Amino acid sequence: MAATTSQPKPRPLSPHLTVWKWGPHMLVSILHRVTGGALSVAGLAILVWWLTAIADGADAYAEFIKLAAHPVGMVVLVGLTWAFFQHLLSGVRHLAMDSGAGFELGTNKRFAILTIVVALILTALVWFPVLGGKL
Amino acid sequence: MSVGDSATPLGKVRGLGSAREGGEHWLGERVASAALLLLGSWLAASLLLLPSLDHQTLVEWLRAPSGAVPMALFIIVAFTHALDGMKVVVDDYVHDEGNRFALNLVLLFLAVGGAALALFALARIAFGAQA
């Protein structure tokens, strides 16, 4: 029963992020998490701010709109709009996959690409008229 | 395995799986996301369909039951779903048990606090004197 003093052999590691070739499904998966985080933090903060500004009256709301209409505010709002649609669409994809559907390689890839394309189209559809003068 | 074998797949996740728990939480996350799918679509459509986004229009919109009620539900469900999601992120990336517990506690407080602020603002608009 001699105690072994040698180092144990390093355990094999499971394949990690770096060994995979990036595909649309991986991109959509990480985008779902990133957009969810952005909506949770920035999106909900702005929701509270917006409602509070409306409740505070016309002057406070005008102040909110001034910041929202600032180029930086616009970038944030367009970004959040895109995040909303991307997260909504990839969320629907996740709900479908939770039922066990859509795991075939071709189908899975097609719907992953579709969420990205449709989210961009919807974001553009929302913001072209808005930038045309609604705010 | 006798119970699991005779149960339907849905029965298994409803508390009869190997862990005996967790299935309800998993389902609850999906229920909240399905509700938010409807309420989020309602909010996006409303903002697009309102004739204008000026103060007067928004106050009138949120004073009517057709605006105030879905907005209240949206606030509750959005914060619930955000907390569900952020908790998954924390549980995935924060490995120290103490830090994980503390962060989840902070997230819970932020979510409840944020929802309360939003609901209070909505109540001020819906029941408020100014229009």
mmCIF file of C-alpha atoms in Angstrom:
data_model
loop_
_atom_site.group_PDB
_atom_site.id
_atom_site.type_symbol
_atom_site.label_atom_id
_atom_site.label_comp_id
_atom_site.label_asym_id
_atom_site.label_seq_id
_atom_site.Cartn_x
_atom_site.Cartn_y
_atom_site.Cartn_z
ATOM 1 C CA MET A 1 0.000 0.000 0.000
ATOM 2 C CA ALA A 2 2.656 2.553 -0.973
ATOM 3 C CA ALA A 3 1.183 5.978 -1.314
ATOM 4 C CA THR A 4 1.541 7.317 -4.804
ATOM 5 C CA THR A 5 3.158 10.713 -4.895
ATOM 6 C CA SER A 6 3.049 11.223 -8.654
ATOM 7 C CA GLN A 7 0.577 13.722 -10.082
ATOM 8 C CA PRO A 8 -2.624 12.140 -11.356
ATOM 9 C CA LYS A 9 -2.998 12.225 -15.099
ATOM 10 C CA PRO A 10 -5.019 15.296 -16.159
ATOM 11 C CA ARG A 11 -8.596 14.326 -16.725
ATOM 12 C CA PRO A 12 -9.908 14.566 -20.268
ATOM 13 C CA LEU A 13 -11.952 17.701 -20.865
ATOM 14 C CA SER A 14 -15.217 17.646 -22.743
ATOM 15 C CA PRO A 15 -15.164 19.532 -26.051
ATOM 16 C CA HIS A 16 -15.371 23.221 -25.284
ATOM 17 C CA LEU A 17 -16.528 26.321 -27.168
ATOM 18 C CA THR A 18 -13.330 26.704 -29.151
ATOM 19 C CA VAL A 19 -13.450 23.362 -30.980
ATOM 20 C CA TRP A 20 -16.767 24.027 -32.722
ATOM 21 C CA LYS A 21 -17.190 25.732 -36.053
ATOM 22 C CA TRP A 22 -19.631 28.601 -35.524
ATOM 23 C CA GLY A 23 -23.028 28.049 -37.075
ATOM 24 C CA PRO A 24 -26.305 30.011 -37.109
ATOM 25 C CA HIS A 25 -27.759 27.905 -34.266
ATOM 26 C CA MET A 26 -24.809 28.733 -31.990
ATOM 27 C CA LEU A 27 -25.084 32.406 -32.906
ATOM 28 C CA VAL A 28 -28.843 32.444 -32.199
ATOM 29 C CA SER A 29 -28.318 30.623 -28.911
ATOM 30 C CA ILE A 30 -25.827 33.169 -27.601
ATOM 31 C CA LEU A 31 -27.828 36.067 -29.082
ATOM 32 C CA HIS A 32 -30.857 34.837 -27.145
ATOM 33 C CA ARG A 33 -28.893 35.104 -23.919
ATOM 34 C CA VAL A 34 -27.268 38.456 -24.750
ATOM 35 C CA THR A 35 -30.488 40.088 -25.962
ATOM 36 C CA GLY A 36 -32.325 38.699 -22.925
ATOM 37 C CA GLY A 37 -29.742 40.290 -20.650
ATOM 38 C CA ALA A 38 -29.948 43.617 -22.476
ATOM 39 C CA LEU A 39 -33.753 43.645 -22.348
ATOM 40 C CA SER A 40 -33.768 42.696 -18.661
ATOM 41 C CA VAL A 41 -31.339 45.425 -17.636
ATOM 42 C CA ALA A 42 -31.635 48.304 -20.113
ATOM 43 C CA GLY A 43 -35.096 47.470 -21.462
ATOM 44 C CA LEU A 44 -36.827 47.245 -18.092
ATOM 45 C CA ALA A 45 -34.913 50.239 -16.700
ATOM 46 C CA ILE A 46 -36.187 52.314 -19.626
ATOM 47 C CA LEU A 47 -39.715 50.908 -19.156
ATOM 48 C CA VAL A 48 -39.728 52.110 -15.515
ATOM 49 C CA TRP A 49 -38.215 55.447 -16.515
ATOM 50 C CA TRP A 50 -40.721 55.922 -19.362
ATOM 51 C CA LEU A 51 -43.770 55.124 -17.193
ATOM 52 C CA THR A 52 -42.480 57.335 -14.383
ATOM 53 C CA ALA A 53 -41.912 60.184 -16.845
ATOM 54 C CA ILE A 54 -45.471 59.838 -18.175
ATOM 55 C CA ALA A 55 -46.816 59.793 -14.599
ATOM 56 C CA ASP A 56 -44.764 62.868 -13.664
ATOM 57 C CA GLY A 57 -46.511 64.901 -16.322
ATOM 58 C CA ALA A 58 -45.961 66.544 -19.695
ATOM 59 C CA ASP A 59 -42.732 68.340 -18.723
ATOM 60 C CA ALA A 60 -41.022 65.212 -17.401
ATOM 61 C CA TYR A 61 -42.180 63.304 -20.456
ATOM 62 C CA ALA A 62 -40.770 65.981 -22.754
ATOM 63 C CA GLU A 63 -37.460 65.581 -20.928
ATOM 64 C CA PHE A 64 -37.596 61.818 -21.545
ATOM 65 C CA ILE A 65 -38.357 62.325 -25.236
ATOM 66 C CA LYS A 66 -35.484 64.791 -25.552
ATOM 67 C CA LEU A 67 -33.068 62.124 -24.317
ATOM 68 C CA ALA A 68 -34.742 59.390 -26.379
ATOM 69 C CA ALA A 69 -34.485 61.491 -29.533
ATOM 70 C CA HIS A 70 -30.804 62.206 -28.930
ATOM 71 C CA PRO A 71 -28.607 60.147 -31.322
ATOM 72 C CA VAL A 72 -27.302 58.046 -28.402
ATOM 73 C CA GLY A 73 -30.861 57.473 -27.180
ATOM 74 C CA MET A 74 -31.887 56.472 -30.693
ATOM 75 C CA VAL A 75 -29.049 53.944 -30.948
ATOM 76 C CA VAL A 76 -30.122 52.418 -27.610
ATOM 77 C CA LEU A 77 -33.799 52.272 -28.623
ATOM 78 C CA VAL A 78 -33.099 50.808 -32.077
ATOM 79 C CA GLY A 79 -30.778 48.283 -30.415
ATOM 80 C CA LEU A 80 -33.409 47.328 -27.861
ATOM 81 C CA THR A 81 -36.053 47.026 -30.580
ATOM 82 C CA TRP A 82 -33.797 44.596 -32.434
ATOM 83 C CA ALA A 83 -33.048 42.756 -29.170
ATOM 84 C CA PHE A 84 -36.806 42.526 -28.490
ATOM 85 C CA PHE A 85 -37.576 40.960 -31.876
ATOM 86 C CA GLN A 86 -34.517 38.697 -31.874
ATOM 87 C CA HIS A 87 -35.293 37.441 -28.363
ATOM 88 C CA LEU A 88 -39.006 37.032 -29.158
ATOM 89 C CA LEU A 89 -38.338 35.033 -32.323
ATOM 90 C CA SER A 90 -35.563 32.861 -30.916
ATOM 91 C CA GLY A 91 -37.798 32.413 -27.858
ATOM 92 C CA VAL A 92 -40.564 31.026 -30.070
ATOM 93 C CA ARG A 93 -37.931 28.764 -31.638
ATOM 94 C CA HIS A 94 -36.934 27.583 -28.152
ATOM 95 C CA LEU A 95 -40.568 26.895 -27.216
ATOM 96 C CA ALA A 96 -40.955 24.822 -30.379
ATOM 97 C CA MET A 97 -37.731 22.958 -29.613
ATOM 98 C CA ASP A 98 -38.906 22.354 -26.029
ATOM 99 C CA SER A 99 -41.663 20.238 -27.571
ATOM 100 C CA GLY A 100 -38.995 18.129 -29.248
ATOM 101 C CA ALA A 101 -39.521 19.595 -32.720
ATOM 102 C CA GLY A 102 -36.974 21.097 -35.086
ATOM 103 C CA PHE A 103 -33.788 19.317 -34.089
ATOM 104 C CA GLU A 104 -33.032 17.990 -37.587
ATOM 105 C CA LEU A 105 -29.835 19.677 -38.779
ATOM 106 C CA GLY A 106 -31.343 21.340 -41.854
ATOM 107 C CA THR A 107 -34.539 22.496 -40.141
ATOM 108 C CA ASN A 108 -32.680 23.734 -37.100
ATOM 109 C CA LYS A 109 -30.257 25.778 -39.172
ATOM 110 C CA ARG A 110 -33.014 27.193 -41.388
ATOM 111 C CA PHE A 111 -35.103 28.429 -38.467
ATOM 112 C CA ALA A 112 -32.026 29.852 -36.740
ATOM 113 C CA ILE A 113 -31.215 31.904 -39.848
ATOM 114 C CA LEU A 114 -34.883 32.859 -40.157
ATOM 115 C CA THR A 115 -34.989 34.386 -36.642
ATOM 116 C CA ILE A 116 -31.996 36.601 -37.478
ATOM 117 C CA VAL A 117 -33.381 37.746 -40.829
ATOM 118 C CA VAL A 118 -36.947 38.384 -39.600
ATOM 119 C CA ALA A 119 -35.743 40.250 -36.496
ATOM 120 C CA LEU A 120 -33.695 42.606 -38.668
ATOM 121 C CA ILE A 121 -36.598 43.128 -41.078
ATOM 122 C CA LEU A 122 -39.078 43.861 -38.248
ATOM 123 C CA THR A 123 -36.639 46.294 -36.617
ATOM 124 C CA ALA A 124 -36.273 48.130 -39.923
ATOM 125 C CA LEU A 125 -40.061 48.153 -40.461
ATOM 126 C CA VAL A 126 -40.600 49.684 -37.006
ATOM 127 C CA TRP A 127 -37.933 52.340 -37.239
ATOM 128 C CA PHE A 128 -38.238 53.620 -40.807
ATOM 129 C CA PRO A 129 -41.649 55.216 -40.148
ATOM 130 C CA VAL A 130 -40.613 56.348 -36.648
ATOM 131 C CA LEU A 131 -37.479 58.037 -37.931
ATOM 132 C CA GLY A 132 -39.786 59.649 -40.455
ATOM 133 C CA GLY A 133 -41.222 61.862 -37.717
ATOM 134 C CA LYS A 134 -43.504 60.098 -35.215
ATOM 135 C CA LEU A 135 -41.406 60.892 -32.128
ATOM 136 C CA MET B 1 -38.747 3.477 -12.396
ATOM 137 C CA SER B 2 -42.256 2.073 -12.123
ATOM 138 C CA VAL B 3 -43.911 5.448 -11.671
ATOM 139 C CA GLY B 4 -41.862 7.037 -14.433
ATOM 140 C CA ASP B 5 -42.552 4.246 -16.874
ATOM 141 C CA SER B 6 -46.294 4.450 -16.469
ATOM 142 C CA ALA B 7 -46.405 8.253 -16.507
ATOM 143 C CA THR B 8 -46.870 10.326 -19.619
ATOM 144 C CA PRO B 9 -43.875 12.470 -20.680
ATOM 145 C CA LEU B 10 -45.707 15.526 -19.278
ATOM 146 C CA GLY B 11 -46.426 13.644 -16.036
ATOM 147 C CA LYS B 12 -42.720 12.956 -15.678
ATOM 148 C CA VAL B 13 -41.718 16.605 -15.762
ATOM 149 C CA ARG B 14 -44.578 17.552 -13.456
ATOM 150 C CA GLY B 15 -42.677 16.421 -10.427
ATOM 151 C CA LEU B 16 -42.368 12.737 -11.198
ATOM 152 C CA GLY B 17 -38.938 12.864 -12.848
ATOM 153 C CA SER B 18 -35.790 11.497 -11.251
ATOM 154 C CA ALA B 19 -35.160 14.733 -9.344
ATOM 155 C CA ARG B 20 -38.764 14.737 -8.016
ATOM 156 C CA GLU B 21 -38.811 18.500 -8.344
ATOM 157 C CA GLY B 22 -37.863 21.258 -10.733
ATOM 158 C CA GLY B 23 -40.335 20.300 -13.423
ATOM 159 C CA GLU B 24 -42.890 22.829 -12.207
ATOM 160 C CA HIS B 25 -40.278 25.573 -12.208
ATOM 161 C CA TRP B 26 -39.221 24.680 -15.742
ATOM 162 C CA LEU B 27 -42.844 24.729 -16.901
ATOM 163 C CA GLY B 28 -43.439 28.016 -15.068
ATOM 164 C CA GLU B 29 -40.631 29.652 -17.037
ATOM 165 C CA ARG B 30 -42.299 28.544 -20.282
ATOM 166 C CA VAL B 31 -45.726 29.714 -19.153
ATOM 167 C CA ALA B 32 -44.299 33.159 -18.359
ATOM 168 C CA SER B 33 -42.523 33.296 -21.725
ATOM 169 C CA ALA B 34 -45.711 32.315 -23.581
ATOM 170 C CA ALA B 35 -47.641 35.022 -21.701
ATOM 171 C CA LEU B 36 -44.920 37.553 -22.479
ATOM 172 C CA LEU B 37 -45.075 36.582 -26.152
ATOM 173 C CA LEU B 38 -48.685 37.801 -26.173
ATOM 174 C CA LEU B 39 -48.194 40.841 -23.915
ATOM 175 C CA GLY B 40 -44.957 41.935 -25.622
ATOM 176 C CA SER B 41 -46.643 41.689 -29.019
ATOM 177 C CA TRP B 42 -49.542 43.725 -27.610
ATOM 178 C CA LEU B 43 -47.169 46.441 -26.371
ATOM 179 C CA ALA B 44 -45.214 46.602 -29.638
ATOM 180 C CA ALA B 45 -48.428 46.693 -31.697
ATOM 181 C CA SER B 46 -49.976 49.337 -29.415
ATOM 182 C CA LEU B 47 -46.958 51.636 -29.638
ATOM 183 C CA LEU B 48 -47.017 51.306 -33.433
ATOM 184 C CA LEU B 49 -50.777 51.767 -33.784
ATOM 185 C CA LEU B 50 -51.206 54.726 -31.417
ATOM 186 C CA PRO B 51 -51.889 57.840 -33.483
ATOM 187 C CA SER B 52 -49.025 59.601 -31.714
ATOM 188 C CA LEU B 53 -46.606 59.086 -28.852
ATOM 189 C CA ASP B 54 -47.190 62.466 -27.224
ATOM 190 C CA HIS B 55 -47.994 62.784 -23.524
ATOM 191 C CA GLN B 56 -51.720 63.341 -23.942
ATOM 192 C CA THR B 57 -52.186 60.279 -26.149
ATOM 193 C CA LEU B 58 -50.181 58.012 -23.825
ATOM 194 C CA VAL B 59 -52.071 59.160 -20.718
ATOM 195 C CA GLU B 60 -55.431 58.539 -22.411
ATOM 196 C CA TRP B 61 -54.189 55.131 -23.582
ATOM 197 C CA LEU B 62 -53.046 54.085 -20.092
ATOM 198 C CA ARG B 63 -56.166 55.448 -18.396
ATOM 199 C CA ALA B 64 -58.462 53.192 -20.366
ATOM 200 C CA PRO B 65 -58.822 49.617 -19.050
ATOM 201 C CA SER B 66 -57.804 48.353 -22.494
ATOM 202 C CA GLY B 67 -54.415 49.990 -21.988
ATOM 203 C CA ALA B 68 -53.897 49.909 -18.213
ATOM 204 C CA VAL B 69 -54.765 46.240 -17.627
ATOM 205 C CA PRO B 70 -52.504 44.685 -20.290
ATOM 206 C CA MET B 71 -49.746 47.120 -19.264
ATOM 207 C CA ALA B 72 -50.017 45.985 -15.623
ATOM 208 C CA LEU B 73 -49.859 42.361 -16.760
ATOM 209 C CA PHE B 74 -46.931 43.160 -19.067
ATOM 210 C CA ILE B 75 -44.999 44.739 -16.178
ATOM 211 C CA ILE B 76 -45.553 41.732 -13.901
ATOM 212 C CA VAL B 77 -44.798 39.100 -16.529
ATOM 213 C CA ALA B 78 -41.830 40.969 -18.035
ATOM 214 C CA PHE B 79 -40.117 41.283 -14.649
ATOM 215 C CA THR B 80 -40.949 37.647 -13.829
ATOM 216 C CA HIS B 81 -39.470 36.441 -17.116
ATOM 217 C CA ALA B 82 -36.421 38.714 -16.760
ATOM 218 C CA LEU B 83 -35.791 37.292 -13.285
ATOM 219 C CA ASP B 84 -36.176 33.727 -14.614
ATOM 220 C CA GLY B 85 -33.650 34.448 -17.354
ATOM 221 C CA MET B 86 -31.116 36.349 -15.281
ATOM 222 C CA LYS B 87 -31.251 33.591 -12.658
ATOM 223 C CA VAL B 88 -30.305 31.029 -15.318
ATOM 224 C CA VAL B 89 -27.359 33.217 -16.355
ATOM 225 C CA VAL B 90 -26.192 33.624 -12.749
ATOM 226 C CA ASP B 91 -26.611 29.899 -12.047
ATOM 227 C CA ASP B 92 -24.582 29.109 -15.190
ATOM 228 C CA TYR B 93 -21.663 31.461 -14.628
ATOM 229 C CA VAL B 94 -21.339 32.060 -10.880
ATOM 230 C CA HIS B 95 -19.853 28.905 -9.413
ATOM 231 C CA ASP B 96 -19.252 29.958 -5.796
ATOM 232 C CA GLU B 97 -22.329 29.022 -3.833
ATOM 233 C CA GLY B 98 -22.286 32.071 -1.554
ATOM 234 C CA ASN B 99 -21.857 34.526 -4.411
ATOM 235 C CA ARG B 100 -24.553 32.766 -6.385
ATOM 236 C CA PHE B 101 -27.023 32.987 -3.500
ATOM 237 C CA ALA B 102 -26.184 36.662 -2.914
ATOM 238 C CA LEU B 103 -26.505 37.584 -6.602
ATOM 239 C CA ASN B 104 -29.807 35.751 -6.940
ATOM 240 C CA LEU B 105 -31.061 37.604 -3.878
ATOM 241 C CA VAL B 106 -30.008 40.948 -5.398
ATOM 242 C CA LEU B 107 -31.733 40.003 -8.675
ATOM 243 C CA LEU B 108 -34.925 39.093 -6.842
ATOM 244 C CA PHE B 109 -34.952 42.401 -4.959
ATOM 245 C CA LEU B 110 -34.230 44.382 -8.149
ATOM 246 C CA ALA B 111 -36.982 42.592 -10.066
ATOM 247 C CA VAL B 112 -39.598 43.062 -7.337
ATOM 248 C CA GLY B 113 -38.513 46.662 -6.772
ATOM 249 C CA GLY B 114 -38.521 47.494 -10.475
ATOM 250 C CA ALA B 115 -41.940 45.934 -10.991
ATOM 251 C CA ALA B 116 -43.300 47.855 -7.997
ATOM 252 C CA LEU B 117 -41.930 51.161 -9.338
ATOM 253 C CA ALA B 118 -43.426 50.508 -12.774
ATOM 254 C CA LEU B 119 -46.809 49.466 -11.351
ATOM 255 C CA PHE B 120 -46.888 52.520 -9.083
ATOM 256 C CA ALA B 121 -46.137 54.804 -12.039
ATOM 257 C CA LEU B 122 -48.868 53.073 -14.044
ATOM 258 C CA ALA B 123 -51.324 53.503 -11.154
ATOM 259 C CA ARG B 124 -50.472 57.214 -10.953
ATOM 260 C CA ILE B 125 -51.222 57.536 -14.671
ATOM 261 C CA ALA B 126 -54.377 55.408 -14.599
ATOM 262 C CA PHE B 127 -55.879 57.015 -11.477
ATOM 263 C CA GLY B 128 -54.021 60.340 -11.625
ATOM 264 C CA ALA B 129 -55.496 63.792 -11.730
ATOM 265 C CA GLN B 130 -53.385 65.155 -14.568
ATOM 266 C CA ALA B 131 -54.364 64.456 -18.116
#
